[in-house]
PDB file of C-alpha atoms in Angstrom:
ATOM      1  CA  UNK O   5     -16.864  15.135  55.351  1.00 46.00           C
ATOM      2  CA  UNK O   6     -18.282  17.349  52.692  1.00 45.00           C
ATOM      3  CA  UNK O   7     -16.834  17.733  49.259  1.00 41.00           C
ATOM      4  CA  UNK O   8     -19.745  19.040  47.260  1.00 43.00           C
ATOM      5  CA  UNK O   9     -20.236  22.773  46.838  1.00 42.00           C
ATOM      6  CA  UNK O  10     -23.949  23.063  46.189  1.00 44.00           C
ATOM      7  CA  UNK O  11     -25.415  26.499  45.590  1.00 55.00           C
ATOM      8  CA  UNK O  12     -27.987  25.910  48.333  1.00 75.00           C
ATOM      9  CA  UNK O  13     -27.018  23.394  51.049  1.00 87.00           C
ATOM     10  CA  UNK O  14     -30.683  23.338  52.159  1.00 94.00           C
ATOM     11  CA  UNK O  15     -33.880  23.743  50.128  1.00 94.00           C
ATOM     12  CA  UNK O  16     -37.373  23.518  51.632  1.00 96.00           C
ATOM     13  CA  UNK O  17     -40.389  23.349  49.339  1.00 96.00           C
ATOM     14  CA  UNK O  18     -43.924  23.822  50.713  1.00 96.00           C
ATOM     15  CA  UNK O  19     -42.910  22.255  54.027  1.00 97.00           C
ATOM     16  CA  UNK O  20     -45.458  21.762  56.783  1.00 96.00           C
ATOM     17  CA  UNK O  21     -45.244  20.196  60.236  1.00 95.00           C
ATOM     18  CA  UNK O  22     -48.181  19.279  62.473  1.00 94.00           C
ATOM     19  CA  UNK O  23     -47.965  18.239  66.096  1.00 90.00           C
ATOM     20  CA  UNK O  24     -50.800  16.161  67.512  1.00 86.00           C
ATOM     21  CA  UNK O  25     -52.166  16.846  70.990  1.00 83.00           C
ATOM     22  CA  UNK O  26     -54.640  14.066  71.775  1.00 83.00           C
ATOM     23  CA  UNK O  27     -56.827  14.058  68.649  1.00 83.00           C
ATOM     24  CA  UNK O  28     -56.144  17.693  67.709  1.00 90.00           C
ATOM     25  CA  UNK O  29     -53.597  18.615  65.059  1.00 87.00           C
ATOM     26  CA  UNK O  30     -51.648  21.795  65.819  1.00 88.00           C
ATOM     27  CA  UNK O  31     -49.723  23.264  62.847  1.00 91.00           C
ATOM     28  CA  UNK O  32     -46.176  24.156  63.859  1.00 93.00           C
ATOM     29  CA  UNK O  33     -44.991  25.147  60.376  1.00 95.00           C
ATOM     30  CA  UNK O  34     -47.124  26.104  57.375  1.00 95.00           C
ATOM     31  CA  UNK O  35     -46.027  26.164  53.703  1.00 96.00           C
ATOM     32  CA  UNK O  36     -42.350  26.930  54.328  1.00 96.00           C
ATOM     33  CA  UNK O  37     -40.359  27.760  51.186  1.00 96.00           C
ATOM     34  CA  UNK O  38     -36.729  28.532  51.923  1.00 95.00           C
ATOM     35  CA  UNK O  39     -33.267  28.277  50.415  1.00 94.00           C
ATOM     36  CA  UNK O  40     -30.313  28.387  52.795  1.00 94.00           C
ATOM     37  CA  UNK O  41     -27.438  29.895  50.869  1.00 91.00           C
ATOM     38  CA  UNK O  42     -23.958  28.411  50.851  1.00 91.00           C
ATOM     39  CA  UNK O  43     -21.261  29.867  53.128  1.00 91.00           C
ATOM     40  CA  UNK O  44     -23.636  32.247  54.924  1.00 92.00           C
ATOM     41  CA  UNK O  45     -24.567  33.111  58.499  1.00 93.00           C
ATOM     42  CA  UNK O  46     -28.338  32.505  58.487  1.00 95.00           C
ATOM     43  CA  UNK O  47     -30.519  33.312  61.511  1.00 95.00           C
ATOM     44  CA  UNK O  48     -34.063  32.069  62.044  1.00 96.00           C
ATOM     45  CA  UNK O  49     -35.784  34.629  64.244  1.00 94.00           C
ATOM     46  CA  UNK O  50     -39.165  34.901  65.891  1.00 91.00           C
ATOM     47  CA  UNK O  51     -40.996  34.988  69.192  1.00 88.00           C
ATOM     48  CA  UNK O  52     -41.291  31.943  71.415  1.00 86.00           C
ATOM     49  CA  UNK O  53     -43.670  29.481  69.774  1.00 86.00           C
ATOM     50  CA  UNK O  54     -43.103  30.869  66.270  1.00 91.00           C
ATOM     51  CA  UNK O  55     -41.605  27.592  65.004  1.00 92.00           C
ATOM     52  CA  UNK O  56     -37.859  28.398  65.155  1.00 92.00           C
ATOM     53  CA  UNK O  57     -36.739  25.182  66.824  1.00 91.00           C
ATOM     54  CA  UNK O  58     -39.117  23.049  64.748  1.00 93.00           C
ATOM     55  CA  UNK O  59     -37.678  24.521  61.549  1.00 95.00           C
ATOM     56  CA  UNK O  60     -34.116  24.034  62.775  1.00 94.00           C
ATOM     57  CA  UNK O  61     -34.900  20.389  63.622  1.00 93.00           C
ATOM     58  CA  UNK O  62     -36.227  19.819  60.112  1.00 95.00           C
ATOM     59  CA  UNK O  63     -33.186  21.450  58.499  1.00 95.00           C
ATOM     60  CA  UNK O  64     -30.976  19.309  60.739  1.00 93.00           C
ATOM     61  CA  UNK O  65     -32.795  16.089  59.767  1.00 92.00           C
ATOM     62  CA  UNK O  66     -33.676  15.492  63.425  1.00 91.00           C
ATOM     63  CA  UNK O  67     -37.359  15.478  62.482  1.00 91.00           C
ATOM     64  CA  UNK O  68     -39.218  14.982  59.195  1.00 92.00           C
ATOM     65  CA  UNK O  69     -41.972  17.139  57.678  1.00 94.00           C
ATOM     66  CA  UNK O  70     -45.591  16.092  57.295  1.00 94.00           C
ATOM     67  CA  UNK O  71     -45.880  17.943  53.993  1.00 95.00           C
ATOM     68  CA  UNK O  72     -43.468  19.175  51.345  1.00 96.00           C
ATOM     69  CA  UNK O  73     -39.880  18.328  50.523  1.00 96.00           C
ATOM     70  CA  UNK O  74     -36.536  19.010  52.176  1.00 95.00           C
ATOM     71  CA  UNK O  75     -33.257  18.682  50.279  1.00 94.00           C
ATOM     72  CA  UNK O  76     -30.042  18.835  52.315  1.00 93.00           C
ATOM     73  CA  UNK O  77     -26.622  18.675  50.613  1.00 88.00           C
ATOM     74  CA  UNK O  78     -28.384  17.602  47.446  1.00 89.00           C
ATOM     75  CA  UNK O  79     -30.244  14.710  49.107  1.00 89.00           C
ATOM     76  CA  UNK O  80     -34.048  14.468  49.600  1.00 93.00           C
ATOM     77  CA  UNK O  81     -34.100  13.500  53.265  1.00 92.00           C
ATOM     78  CA  UNK O  82     -37.581  11.919  53.342  1.00 90.00           C
ATOM     79  CA  UNK O  83     -36.403   9.133  51.031  1.00 90.00           C
ATOM     80  CA  UNK O  84     -33.674   7.971  53.424  1.00 91.00           C
ATOM     81  CA  UNK O  85     -34.033   5.103  55.875  1.00 91.00           C
ATOM     82  CA  UNK O  86     -33.531   5.865  59.577  1.00 90.00           C
ATOM     83  CA  UNK O  87     -30.025   4.377  59.504  1.00 91.00           C
ATOM     84  CA  UNK O  88     -29.080   6.250  56.330  1.00 92.00           C
ATOM     85  CA  UNK O  89     -30.420   9.496  57.796  1.00 92.00           C
ATOM     86  CA  UNK O  90     -28.421   9.032  60.996  1.00 90.00           C
ATOM     87  CA  UNK O  91     -25.233   8.429  59.007  1.00 89.00           C
ATOM     88  CA  UNK O  92     -26.028  11.404  56.754  1.00 91.00           C
ATOM     89  CA  UNK O  93     -26.450  13.699  59.788  1.00 90.00           C
ATOM     90  CA  UNK O  94     -23.150  12.565  61.260  1.00 87.00           C
ATOM     91  CA  UNK O  95     -21.187  13.153  58.054  1.00 85.00           C
ATOM     92  CA  UNK O  96     -22.768  16.313  56.656  1.00 90.00           C
ATOM     93  CA  UNK O  97     -24.133  18.282  59.635  1.00 93.00           C
ATOM     94  CA  UNK O  98     -22.674  19.757  62.807  1.00 93.00           C
ATOM     95  CA  UNK O  99     -24.724  20.735  65.864  1.00 93.00           C
ATOM     96  CA  UNK O 100     -24.131  23.307  68.612  1.00 92.00           C
ATOM     97  CA  UNK O 101     -26.491  23.262  71.605  1.00 87.00           C
ATOM     98  CA  UNK O 102     -27.281  25.974  74.120  1.00 83.00           C
ATOM     99  CA  UNK O 103     -26.478  23.576  76.987  1.00 87.00           C
ATOM    100  CA  UNK O 104     -23.271  22.440  75.220  1.00 90.00           C
ATOM    101  CA  UNK O 105     -24.069  18.660  75.380  1.00 92.00           C
ATOM    102  CA  UNK O 106     -20.460  17.738  76.131  1.00 95.00           C
ATOM    103  CA  UNK O 107     -19.638  14.345  77.637  1.00 95.00           C
ATOM    104  CA  UNK O 108     -18.599  15.176  81.230  1.00 96.00           C
ATOM    105  CA  UNK O 109     -16.176  12.243  81.638  1.00 97.00           C
ATOM    106  CA  UNK O 110     -14.174  13.193  78.543  1.00 97.00           C
ATOM    107  CA  UNK O 111     -11.573  15.934  78.223  1.00 97.00           C
ATOM    108  CA  UNK O 112     -11.988  18.811  75.777  1.00 97.00           C
ATOM    109  CA  UNK O 113      -9.665  16.950  73.405  1.00 98.00           C
ATOM    110  CA  UNK O 114     -11.677  13.736  73.692  1.00 98.00           C
ATOM    111  CA  UNK O 115     -15.001  15.521  73.209  1.00 97.00           C
ATOM    112  CA  UNK O 116     -13.786  17.038  69.941  1.00 97.00           C
ATOM    113  CA  UNK O 117     -12.245  13.708  68.912  1.00 97.00           C
ATOM    114  CA  UNK O 118     -15.386  11.676  69.657  1.00 96.00           C
ATOM    115  CA  UNK O 119     -17.240  12.181  66.323  1.00 94.00           C
ATOM    116  CA  UNK O 120     -13.990  11.375  64.490  1.00 95.00           C
ATOM    117  CA  UNK O 121     -13.686   8.113  66.435  1.00 95.00           C
ATOM    118  CA  UNK O 122     -17.281   7.202  65.540  1.00 92.00           C
ATOM    119  CA  UNK O 123     -16.492   7.930  61.886  1.00 91.00           C
ATOM    120  CA  UNK O 124     -13.429   5.633  62.114  1.00 93.00           C
ATOM    121  CA  UNK O 125     -11.001   8.372  61.102  1.00 95.00           C
ATOM    122  CA  UNK O 126      -7.407   7.104  61.494  1.00 97.00           C
ATOM    123  CA  UNK O 127      -5.674   8.099  64.749  1.00 96.00           C
ATOM    124  CA  UNK O 128      -2.981  10.310  63.216  1.00 97.00           C
ATOM    125  CA  UNK O 129      -5.563  12.223  61.189  1.00 97.00           C
ATOM    126  CA  UNK O 130      -7.784  12.548  64.273  1.00 96.00           C
ATOM    127  CA  UNK O 131      -4.959  14.051  66.319  1.00 97.00           C
ATOM    128  CA  UNK O 132      -4.083  16.569  63.624  1.00 97.00           C
ATOM    129  CA  UNK O 133      -7.700  17.642  63.207  1.00 96.00           C
ATOM    130  CA  UNK O 134      -8.451  17.924  66.944  1.00 97.00           C
ATOM    131  CA  UNK O 135      -5.327  19.929  67.732  1.00 97.00           C
ATOM    132  CA  UNK O 136      -6.003  22.281  64.815  1.00 96.00           C
ATOM    133  CA  UNK O 137      -9.590  22.876  65.933  1.00 96.00           C
ATOM    134  CA  UNK O 138      -8.683  23.424  69.601  1.00 96.00           C
ATOM    135  CA  UNK O 139      -6.069  25.933  68.454  1.00 95.00           C
ATOM    136  CA  UNK O 140      -8.622  27.643  66.200  1.00 94.00           C
ATOM    137  CA  UNK O 141     -11.067  28.118  69.097  1.00 94.00           C
ATOM    138  CA  UNK O 142      -8.311  29.246  71.478  1.00 94.00           C
ATOM    139  CA  UNK O 143      -8.282  26.220  73.779  1.00 95.00           C
ATOM    140  CA  UNK O 144      -4.961  24.505  73.085  1.00 96.00           C
ATOM    141  CA  UNK O 145      -4.023  25.008  76.736  1.00 96.00           C
ATOM    142  CA  UNK O 146      -7.281  23.446  77.958  1.00 96.00           C
ATOM    143  CA  UNK O 147      -7.172  20.267  75.867  1.00 97.00           C
ATOM    144  CA  UNK O 148      -6.961  17.942  78.870  1.00 97.00           C
ATOM    145  CA  UNK O 149      -9.573  19.736  80.970  1.00 97.00           C
ATOM    146  CA  UNK O 150     -12.983  18.130  81.445  1.00 97.00           C
ATOM    147  CA  UNK O 151     -16.159  20.215  80.930  1.00 96.00           C
ATOM    148  CA  UNK O 152     -16.583  20.688  84.692  1.00 96.00           C
ATOM    149  CA  UNK O 153     -13.213  22.466  84.757  1.00 97.00           C
ATOM    150  CA  UNK O 154     -14.178  24.898  81.994  1.00 96.00           C
ATOM    151  CA  UNK O 155     -16.233  28.095  81.973  1.00 94.00           C
ATOM    152  CA  UNK O 156     -19.477  28.321  79.990  1.00 93.00           C
ATOM    153  CA  UNK O 157     -17.748  30.173  77.181  1.00 93.00           C
ATOM    154  CA  UNK O 158     -14.935  27.624  77.059  1.00 95.00           C
ATOM    155  CA  UNK O 159     -17.434  24.745  76.951  1.00 95.00           C
ATOM    156  CA  UNK O 160     -19.219  26.382  74.040  1.00 93.00           C
ATOM    157  CA  UNK O 161     -15.872  26.739  72.263  1.00 94.00           C
ATOM    158  CA  UNK O 162     -15.325  23.001  72.683  1.00 96.00           C
ATOM    159  CA  UNK O 163     -18.824  22.398  71.326  1.00 95.00           C
ATOM    160  CA  UNK O 164     -18.039  24.559  68.265  1.00 95.00           C
ATOM    161  CA  UNK O 165     -14.819  22.615  67.626  1.00 95.00           C
ATOM    162  CA  UNK O 166     -16.691  19.315  67.976  1.00 96.00           C
ATOM    163  CA  UNK O 167     -19.397  20.479  65.554  1.00 95.00           C
ATOM    164  CA  UNK O 168     -16.706  21.212  62.959  1.00 95.00           C
ATOM    165  CA  UNK O 169     -14.702  18.016  63.489  1.00 95.00           C
ATOM    166  CA  UNK O 170     -16.007  16.159  60.430  1.00 94.00           C
ATOM    167  CA  UNK O 171     -15.878  19.231  58.188  1.00 92.00           C
ATOM    168  CA  UNK O 172     -19.661  19.489  57.775  1.00 92.00           C
ATOM    169  CA  UNK O 173     -21.278  21.464  54.998  1.00 89.00           C
ATOM    170  CA  UNK O 174     -23.775  22.902  57.465  1.00 93.00           C
ATOM    171  CA  UNK O 175     -23.633  23.745  61.194  1.00 95.00           C
ATOM    172  CA  UNK O 176     -26.857  24.287  63.143  1.00 95.00           C
ATOM    173  CA  UNK O 177     -27.127  26.078  66.470  1.00 92.00           C
ATOM    174  CA  UNK O 178     -30.265  26.390  68.609  1.00 89.00           C
ATOM    175  CA  UNK O 179     -30.007  29.592  70.695  1.00 88.00           C
ATOM    176  CA  UNK O 180     -26.221  29.173  71.093  1.00 88.00           C
ATOM    177  CA  UNK O 181     -25.809  32.228  73.358  1.00 88.00           C
ATOM    178  CA  UNK O 182     -28.859  31.647  75.569  1.00 86.00           C
ATOM    179  CA  UNK O 183     -26.882  30.296  78.553  1.00 85.00           C
ATOM    180  CA  UNK O 184     -24.009  32.773  78.292  1.00 89.00           C
ATOM    181  CA  UNK O 185     -23.557  36.285  79.631  1.00 90.00           C
ATOM    182  CA  UNK O 186     -23.660  39.044  77.013  1.00 89.00           C
ATOM    183  CA  UNK O 187     -19.884  39.546  76.820  1.00 91.00           C
ATOM    184  CA  UNK O 188     -19.195  35.823  76.430  1.00 92.00           C
ATOM    185  CA  UNK O 189     -22.075  35.507  73.967  1.00 90.00           C
ATOM    186  CA  UNK O 190     -20.608  38.227  71.754  1.00 91.00           C
ATOM    187  CA  UNK O 191     -17.209  36.501  71.811  1.00 92.00           C
ATOM    188  CA  UNK O 192     -18.797  33.168  70.838  1.00 92.00           C
ATOM    189  CA  UNK O 193     -20.680  34.763  67.936  1.00 91.00           C
ATOM    190  CA  UNK O 194     -17.462  36.408  66.741  1.00 91.00           C
ATOM    191  CA  UNK O 195     -15.697  33.038  66.925  1.00 92.00           C
ATOM    192  CA  UNK O 196     -18.443  31.255  64.974  1.00 91.00           C
ATOM    193  CA  UNK O 197     -18.372  34.008  62.366  1.00 90.00           C
ATOM    194  CA  UNK O 198     -14.600  33.590  62.008  1.00 90.00           C
ATOM    195  CA  UNK O 199     -14.899  29.804  61.711  1.00 90.00           C
ATOM    196  CA  UNK O 200     -17.670  30.160  59.133  1.00 90.00           C
ATOM    197  CA  UNK O 201     -15.503  32.415  56.985  1.00 89.00           C
ATOM    198  CA  UNK O 202     -12.238  30.516  57.441  1.00 91.00           C
ATOM    199  CA  UNK O 203     -13.743  27.064  56.801  1.00 89.00           C
ATOM    200  CA  UNK O 204     -16.348  28.111  54.191  1.00 90.00           C
ATOM    201  CA  UNK O 205     -19.218  26.421  55.995  1.00 92.00           C
ATOM    202  CA  UNK O 206     -22.843  27.502  56.322  1.00 92.00           C
ATOM    203  CA  UNK O 207     -24.159  28.311  59.808  1.00 94.00           C
ATOM    204  CA  UNK O 208     -27.883  28.314  60.637  1.00 95.00           C
ATOM    205  CA  UNK O 209     -29.059  29.616  64.026  1.00 91.00           C
ATOM    206  CA  UNK O 210     -32.338  29.952  65.791  1.00 91.00           C
ATOM    207  CA  UNK O 211     -32.089  33.074  67.929  1.00 89.00           C
ATOM    208  CA  UNK O 212     -33.642  36.342  68.985  1.00 84.00           C
ATOM    209  CA  UNK O 213     -30.350  37.629  70.448  1.00 84.00           C
ATOM    210  CA  UNK O 214     -29.722  41.061  68.844  1.00 86.00           C
ATOM    211  CA  UNK O 215     -25.977  40.349  68.673  1.00 84.00           C
ATOM    212  CA  UNK O 216     -26.646  37.216  66.609  1.00 87.00           C
ATOM    213  CA  UNK O 217     -29.091  39.075  64.371  1.00 89.00           C
ATOM    214  CA  UNK O 218     -26.547  41.853  63.803  1.00 89.00           C
ATOM    215  CA  UNK O 219     -24.077  39.314  62.388  1.00 89.00           C
ATOM    216  CA  UNK O 220     -26.571  37.605  60.080  1.00 92.00           C
ATOM    217  CA  UNK O 221     -26.075  37.522  56.323  1.00 94.00           C
ATOM    218  CA  UNK O 222     -29.627  36.231  55.914  1.00 95.00           C
ATOM    219  CA  UNK O 223     -32.421  36.548  58.476  1.00 95.00           C
ATOM    220  CA  UNK O 224     -35.594  34.462  58.231  1.00 96.00           C
ATOM    221  CA  UNK O 225     -38.475  35.933  60.245  1.00 95.00           C
ATOM    222  CA  UNK O 226     -41.118  33.510  61.526  1.00 95.00           C
ATOM    223  CA  UNK O 227     -44.518  34.163  63.060  1.00 94.00           C
ATOM    224  CA  UNK O 228     -47.114  31.533  63.924  1.00 93.00           C
ATOM    225  CA  UNK O 229     -45.295  28.898  61.894  1.00 94.00           C
ATOM    226  CA  UNK O 230     -45.057  30.967  58.706  1.00 95.00           C
ATOM    227  CA  UNK O 231     -42.196  32.887  57.137  1.00 96.00           C
ATOM    228  CA  UNK O 232     -43.187  36.553  57.127  1.00 96.00           C
ATOM    229  CA  UNK O 233     -40.029  37.853  55.437  1.00 94.00           C
ATOM    230  CA  UNK O 234     -36.436  37.060  54.541  1.00 94.00           C
ATOM    231  CA  UNK O 235     -33.812  39.778  54.760  1.00 93.00           C
ATOM    232  CA  UNK O 236     -30.517  39.298  52.940  1.00 90.00           C
ATOM    233  CA  UNK O 237     -27.635  41.583  53.870  1.00 85.00           C
ATOM    234  CA  UNK O 238     -25.978  41.648  50.441  1.00 75.00           C
ATOM    235  CA  UNK O 239     -28.955  43.253  48.710  1.00 60.00           C
ATOM    236  CA  UNK O 240     -30.717  44.785  51.740  1.00 53.00           C
ATOM    237  CA  UNK O 241     -34.048  43.732  50.269  1.00 48.00           C
ATOM    238  CA  UNK O 242     -36.667  42.318  52.571  1.00 49.00           C
ATOM    239  CA  UNK O 243     -38.562  39.693  50.624  1.00 50.00           C
ATOM    240  CA  UNK O 244     -42.088  38.837  51.681  1.00 47.00           C
ATOM    241  CA  UNK O 245     -42.832  35.155  51.410  1.00 46.00           C
TER     242      UNK O 245
END
């Protein structure tokens, strides 16, 4: 659970990522310099193949860069062992997936509780946290339903609650509205925006959904693995990088 209030929960300095196909190196990201601001709705936008998911995976410590430095919650991630990195991800980061990634044999309550069980949070504290989160996402009356008994929008609400279970400093979402109809997608974005403001957590999305972009505080535009500009809502200045 996060306690620190860093100015920038994520800092990337001259970050590069290369994927190797046979003996050929294909640059996925080139010289990325980026600061994700605290308590903001940040969207990474670009065409398919621009590097959105690769960048999100680096920010989420799912992958490591080939060049440069990444600092998340004040920690340089490349210096961590695999075990330390896994524990760091679990305690500081939340993840929301476009296909929900819920455990089908568990109820909504149990899916939200699962990361708290892994973190060995005491039972009474787990119950309080899970019930509060299910109430916050409007699913108190669906707590005992399994994912197969829930709509797509309801499953994504469970996924949002689960992502917030350990009070992460940063929540990452890869195309969170891609598998939802437009009306449900708009409702999910509104919910995530409310949770971001109420819980003072930073959200980072990869998306080209115009409804997501319209809600962004900061928008990072990618093309061919490079940042072309960063637009910040509070000053309306588009900064070329």
